[in-house]
Short mmCIF file of N, CA, C and O in Angstrom, two decimals:
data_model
loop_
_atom_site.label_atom_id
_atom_site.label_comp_id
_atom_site.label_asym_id
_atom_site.label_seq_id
_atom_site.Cartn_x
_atom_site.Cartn_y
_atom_site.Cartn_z
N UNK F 38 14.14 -35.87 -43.95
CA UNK F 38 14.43 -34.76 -44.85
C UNK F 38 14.78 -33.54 -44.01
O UNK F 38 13.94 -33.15 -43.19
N UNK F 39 15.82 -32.97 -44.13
CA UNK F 39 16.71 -31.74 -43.31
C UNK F 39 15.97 -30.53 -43.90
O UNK F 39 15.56 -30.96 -44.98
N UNK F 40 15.68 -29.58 -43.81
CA UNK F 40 14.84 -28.41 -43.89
C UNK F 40 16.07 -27.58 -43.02
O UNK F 40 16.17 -27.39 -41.81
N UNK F 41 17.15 -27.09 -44.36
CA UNK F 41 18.10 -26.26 -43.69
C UNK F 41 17.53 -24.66 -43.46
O UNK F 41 17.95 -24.02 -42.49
N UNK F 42 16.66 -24.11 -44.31
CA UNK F 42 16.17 -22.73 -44.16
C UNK F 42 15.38 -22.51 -43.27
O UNK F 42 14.91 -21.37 -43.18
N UNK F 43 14.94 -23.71 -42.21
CA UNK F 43 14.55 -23.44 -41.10
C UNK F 43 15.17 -22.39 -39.76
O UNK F 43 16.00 -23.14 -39.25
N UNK F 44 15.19 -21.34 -39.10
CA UNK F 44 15.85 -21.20 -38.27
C UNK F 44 15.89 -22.54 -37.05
O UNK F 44 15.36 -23.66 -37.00
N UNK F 45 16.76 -21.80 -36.18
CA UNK F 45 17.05 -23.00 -34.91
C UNK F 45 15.12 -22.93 -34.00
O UNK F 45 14.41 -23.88 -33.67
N UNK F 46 14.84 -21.32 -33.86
CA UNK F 46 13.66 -21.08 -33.56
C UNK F 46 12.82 -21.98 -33.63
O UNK F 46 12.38 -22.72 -32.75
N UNK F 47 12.49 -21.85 -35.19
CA UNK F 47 11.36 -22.60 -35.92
C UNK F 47 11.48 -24.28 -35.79
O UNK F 47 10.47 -24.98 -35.75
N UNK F 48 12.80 -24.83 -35.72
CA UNK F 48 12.92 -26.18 -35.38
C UNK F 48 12.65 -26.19 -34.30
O UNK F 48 11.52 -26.66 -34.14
N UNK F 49 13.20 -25.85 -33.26
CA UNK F 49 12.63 -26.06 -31.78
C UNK F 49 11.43 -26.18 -31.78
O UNK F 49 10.90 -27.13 -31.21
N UNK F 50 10.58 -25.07 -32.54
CA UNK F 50 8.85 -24.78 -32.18
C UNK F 50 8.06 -26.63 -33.25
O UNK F 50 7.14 -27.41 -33.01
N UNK F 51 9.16 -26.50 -34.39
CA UNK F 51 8.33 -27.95 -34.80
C UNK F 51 8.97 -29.19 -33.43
O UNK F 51 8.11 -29.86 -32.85
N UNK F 52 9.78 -29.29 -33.21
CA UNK F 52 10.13 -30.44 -31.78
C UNK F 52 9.28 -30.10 -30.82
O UNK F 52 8.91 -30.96 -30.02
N UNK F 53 8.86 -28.91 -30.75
CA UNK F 53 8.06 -29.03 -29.66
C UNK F 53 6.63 -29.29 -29.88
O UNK F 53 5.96 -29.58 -28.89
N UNK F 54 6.24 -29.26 -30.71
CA UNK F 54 4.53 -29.73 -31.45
C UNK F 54 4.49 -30.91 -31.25
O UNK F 54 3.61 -31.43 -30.58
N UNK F 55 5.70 -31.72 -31.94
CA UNK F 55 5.80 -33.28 -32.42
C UNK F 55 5.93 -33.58 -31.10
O UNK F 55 5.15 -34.41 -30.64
N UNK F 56 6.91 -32.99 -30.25
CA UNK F 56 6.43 -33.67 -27.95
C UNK F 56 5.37 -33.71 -27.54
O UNK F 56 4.99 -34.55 -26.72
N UNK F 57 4.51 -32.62 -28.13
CA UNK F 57 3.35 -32.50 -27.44
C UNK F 57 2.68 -33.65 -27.70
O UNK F 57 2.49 -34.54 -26.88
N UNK F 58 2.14 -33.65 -29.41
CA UNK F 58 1.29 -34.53 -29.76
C UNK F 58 1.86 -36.24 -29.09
O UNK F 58 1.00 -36.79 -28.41
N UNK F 59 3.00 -36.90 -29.23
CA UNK F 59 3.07 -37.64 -28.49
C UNK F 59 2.88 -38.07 -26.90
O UNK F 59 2.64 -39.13 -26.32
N UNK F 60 3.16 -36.36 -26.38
CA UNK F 60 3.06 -36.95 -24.90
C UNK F 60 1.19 -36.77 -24.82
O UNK F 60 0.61 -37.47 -24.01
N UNK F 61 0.46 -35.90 -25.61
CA UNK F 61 -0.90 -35.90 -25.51
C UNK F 61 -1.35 -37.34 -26.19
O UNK F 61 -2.52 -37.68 -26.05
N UNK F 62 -0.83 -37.81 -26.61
CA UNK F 62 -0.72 -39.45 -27.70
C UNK F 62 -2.21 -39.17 -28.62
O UNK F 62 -3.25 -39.82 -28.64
N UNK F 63 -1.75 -37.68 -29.51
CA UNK F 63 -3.34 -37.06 -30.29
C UNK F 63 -2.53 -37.58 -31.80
O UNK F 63 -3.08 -37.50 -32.90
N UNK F 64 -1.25 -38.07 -31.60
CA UNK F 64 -0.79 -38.62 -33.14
C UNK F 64 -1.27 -40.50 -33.61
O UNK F 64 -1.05 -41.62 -33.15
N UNK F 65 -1.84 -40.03 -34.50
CA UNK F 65 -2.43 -41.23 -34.86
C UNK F 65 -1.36 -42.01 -35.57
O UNK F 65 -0.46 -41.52 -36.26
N UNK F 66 -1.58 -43.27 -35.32
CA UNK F 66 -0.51 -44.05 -35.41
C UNK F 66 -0.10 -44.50 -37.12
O UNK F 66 0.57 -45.36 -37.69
N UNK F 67 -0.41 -44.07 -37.25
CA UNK F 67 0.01 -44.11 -38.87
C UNK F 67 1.13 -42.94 -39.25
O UNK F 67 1.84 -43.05 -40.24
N UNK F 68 1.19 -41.79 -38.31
CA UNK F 68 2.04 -40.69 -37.96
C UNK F 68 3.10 -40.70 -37.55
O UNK F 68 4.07 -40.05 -37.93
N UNK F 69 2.98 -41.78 -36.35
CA UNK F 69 3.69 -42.30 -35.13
C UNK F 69 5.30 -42.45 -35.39
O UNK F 69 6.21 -41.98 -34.71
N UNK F 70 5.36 -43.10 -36.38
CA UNK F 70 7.09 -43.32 -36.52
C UNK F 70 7.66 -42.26 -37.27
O UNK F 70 8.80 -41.87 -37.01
N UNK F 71 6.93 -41.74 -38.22
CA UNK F 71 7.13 -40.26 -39.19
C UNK F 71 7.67 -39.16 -37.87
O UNK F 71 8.80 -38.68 -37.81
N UNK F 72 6.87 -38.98 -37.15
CA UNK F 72 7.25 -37.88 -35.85
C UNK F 72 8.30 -37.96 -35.08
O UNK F 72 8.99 -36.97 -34.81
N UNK F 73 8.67 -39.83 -34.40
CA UNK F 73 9.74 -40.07 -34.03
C UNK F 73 10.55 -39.82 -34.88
O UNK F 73 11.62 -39.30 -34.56
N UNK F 74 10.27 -40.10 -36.15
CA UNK F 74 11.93 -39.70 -36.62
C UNK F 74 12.56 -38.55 -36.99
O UNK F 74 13.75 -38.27 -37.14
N UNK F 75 11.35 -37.83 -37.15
CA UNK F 75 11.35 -36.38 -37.32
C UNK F 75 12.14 -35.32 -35.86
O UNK F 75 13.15 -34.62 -35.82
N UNK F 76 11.21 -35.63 -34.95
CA UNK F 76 11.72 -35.59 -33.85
C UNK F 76 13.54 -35.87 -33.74
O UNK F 76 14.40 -35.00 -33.67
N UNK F 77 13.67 -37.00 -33.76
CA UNK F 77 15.19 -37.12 -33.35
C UNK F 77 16.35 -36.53 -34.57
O UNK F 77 17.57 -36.45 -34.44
N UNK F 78 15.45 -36.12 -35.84
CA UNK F 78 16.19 -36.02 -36.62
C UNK F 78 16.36 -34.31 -36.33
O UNK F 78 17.49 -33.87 -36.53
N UNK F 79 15.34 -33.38 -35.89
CA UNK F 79 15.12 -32.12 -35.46
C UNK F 79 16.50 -31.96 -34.27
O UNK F 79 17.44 -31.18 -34.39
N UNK F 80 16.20 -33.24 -32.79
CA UNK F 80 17.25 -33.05 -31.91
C UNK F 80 18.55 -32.89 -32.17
O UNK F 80 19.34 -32.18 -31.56
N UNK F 81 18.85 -33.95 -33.60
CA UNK F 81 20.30 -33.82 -33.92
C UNK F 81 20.65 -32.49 -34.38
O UNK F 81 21.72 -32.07 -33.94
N UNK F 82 19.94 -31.62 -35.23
CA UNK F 82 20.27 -30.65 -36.16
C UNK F 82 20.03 -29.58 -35.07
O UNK F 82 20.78 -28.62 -35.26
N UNK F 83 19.18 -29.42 -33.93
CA UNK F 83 19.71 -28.24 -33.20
C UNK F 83 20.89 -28.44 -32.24
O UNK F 83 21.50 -27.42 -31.90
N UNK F 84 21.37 -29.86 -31.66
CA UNK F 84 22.50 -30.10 -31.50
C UNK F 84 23.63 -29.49 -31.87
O UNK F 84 24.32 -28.77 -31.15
N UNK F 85 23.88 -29.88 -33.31
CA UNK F 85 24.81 -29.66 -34.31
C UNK F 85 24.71 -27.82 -34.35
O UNK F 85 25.60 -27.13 -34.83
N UNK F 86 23.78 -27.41 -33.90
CA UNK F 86 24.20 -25.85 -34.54
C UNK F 86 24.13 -25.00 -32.90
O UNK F 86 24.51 -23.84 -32.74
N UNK F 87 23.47 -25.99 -31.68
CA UNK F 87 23.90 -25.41 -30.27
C UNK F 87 25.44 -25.14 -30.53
O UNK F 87 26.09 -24.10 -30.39
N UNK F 88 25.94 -26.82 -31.09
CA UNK F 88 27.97 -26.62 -31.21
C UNK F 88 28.56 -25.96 -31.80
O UNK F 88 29.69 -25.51 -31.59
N UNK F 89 27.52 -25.75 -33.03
CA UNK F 89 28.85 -24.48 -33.91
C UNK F 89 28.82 -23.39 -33.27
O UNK F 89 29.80 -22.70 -32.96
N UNK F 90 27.19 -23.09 -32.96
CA UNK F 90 27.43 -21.62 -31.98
C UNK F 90 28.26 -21.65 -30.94
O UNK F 90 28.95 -20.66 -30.70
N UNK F 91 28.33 -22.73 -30.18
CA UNK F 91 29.36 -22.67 -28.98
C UNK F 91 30.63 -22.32 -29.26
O UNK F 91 31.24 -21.46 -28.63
N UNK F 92 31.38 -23.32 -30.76
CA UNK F 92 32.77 -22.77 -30.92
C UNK F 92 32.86 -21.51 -31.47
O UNK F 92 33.84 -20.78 -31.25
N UNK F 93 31.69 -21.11 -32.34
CA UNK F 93 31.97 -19.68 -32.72
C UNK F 93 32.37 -18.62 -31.70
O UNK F 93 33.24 -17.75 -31.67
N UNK F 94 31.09 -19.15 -30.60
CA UNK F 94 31.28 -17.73 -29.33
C UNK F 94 33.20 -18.20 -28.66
O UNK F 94 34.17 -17.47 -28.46
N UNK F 95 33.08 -19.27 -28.55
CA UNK F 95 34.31 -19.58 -27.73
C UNK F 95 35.63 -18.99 -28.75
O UNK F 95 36.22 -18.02 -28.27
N UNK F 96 36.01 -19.36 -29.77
CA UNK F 96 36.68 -18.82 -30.66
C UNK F 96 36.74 -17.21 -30.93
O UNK F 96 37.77 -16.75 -31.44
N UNK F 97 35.64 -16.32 -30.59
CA UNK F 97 35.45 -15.00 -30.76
C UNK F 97 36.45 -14.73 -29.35
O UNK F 97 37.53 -14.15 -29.43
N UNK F 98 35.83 -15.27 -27.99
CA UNK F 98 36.61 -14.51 -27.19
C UNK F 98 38.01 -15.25 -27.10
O UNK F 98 38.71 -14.32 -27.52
N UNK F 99 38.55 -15.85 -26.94
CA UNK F 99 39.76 -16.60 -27.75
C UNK F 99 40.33 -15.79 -28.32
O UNK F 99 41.48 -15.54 -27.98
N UNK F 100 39.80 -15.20 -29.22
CA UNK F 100 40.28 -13.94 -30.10
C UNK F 100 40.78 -12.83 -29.52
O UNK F 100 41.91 -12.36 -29.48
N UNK F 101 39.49 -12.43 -28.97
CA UNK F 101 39.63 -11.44 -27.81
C UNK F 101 40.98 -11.41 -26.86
O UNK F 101 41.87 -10.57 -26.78
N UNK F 102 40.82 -12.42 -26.31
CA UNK F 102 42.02 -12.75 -25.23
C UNK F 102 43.38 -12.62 -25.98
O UNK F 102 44.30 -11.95 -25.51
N UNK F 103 43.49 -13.39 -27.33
CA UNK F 103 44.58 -13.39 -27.98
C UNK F 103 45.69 -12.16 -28.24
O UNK F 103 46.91 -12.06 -28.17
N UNK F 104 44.29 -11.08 -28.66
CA UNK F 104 44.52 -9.56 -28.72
C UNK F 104 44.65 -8.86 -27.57
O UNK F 104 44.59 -7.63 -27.64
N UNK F 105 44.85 -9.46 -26.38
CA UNK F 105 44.63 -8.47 -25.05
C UNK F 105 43.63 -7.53 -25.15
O UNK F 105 43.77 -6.50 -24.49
N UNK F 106 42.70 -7.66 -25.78
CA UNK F 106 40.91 -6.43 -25.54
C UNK F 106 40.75 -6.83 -24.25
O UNK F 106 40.27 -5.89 -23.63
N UNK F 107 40.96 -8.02 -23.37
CA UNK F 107 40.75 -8.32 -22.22
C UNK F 107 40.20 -7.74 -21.26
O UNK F 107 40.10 -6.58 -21.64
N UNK F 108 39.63 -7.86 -19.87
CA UNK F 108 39.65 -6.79 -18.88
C UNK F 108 40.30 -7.63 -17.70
O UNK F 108 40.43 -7.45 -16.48
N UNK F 109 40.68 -8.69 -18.67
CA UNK F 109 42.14 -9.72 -17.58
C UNK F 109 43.62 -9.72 -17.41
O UNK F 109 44.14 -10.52 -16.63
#
């Protein structure tokens, strides 16, 4: 389940709980596959929005350049 009103923040800080408890192995196994999937499903979705931010920034100066604002 995707939890879009999450910031990127707040997902990171839940991926990083769900690492811990596995690498501390304090998740009881009835948990165990719920977290993995949670987990990888968290990695994809800050993935996906590392990239949009990337083309956004890249596209802004793109822009920039397009317009000669340059200092090139």
């Amino acid at each position: 389940m995707s939890d879009d009103s999450l910031t990127y923040e707040q997902k990171l800080e839940q991926l990083e709980q769900i690492l811990k408890r596995l690498d501390e192995a304090s998740t009881p196994i009835d948990r165990l596959a719920a977290d993995v999937k949670q987990g990888a499903r968290l990695i994809k979705e800050l993935d996906q929005q590392l990239r949009s931010v990337e083309a956004e920034v890249r596209d802004a100066f793109k822009q920039l350049e397009d317009s000669g604002l340059t200092s090139e």
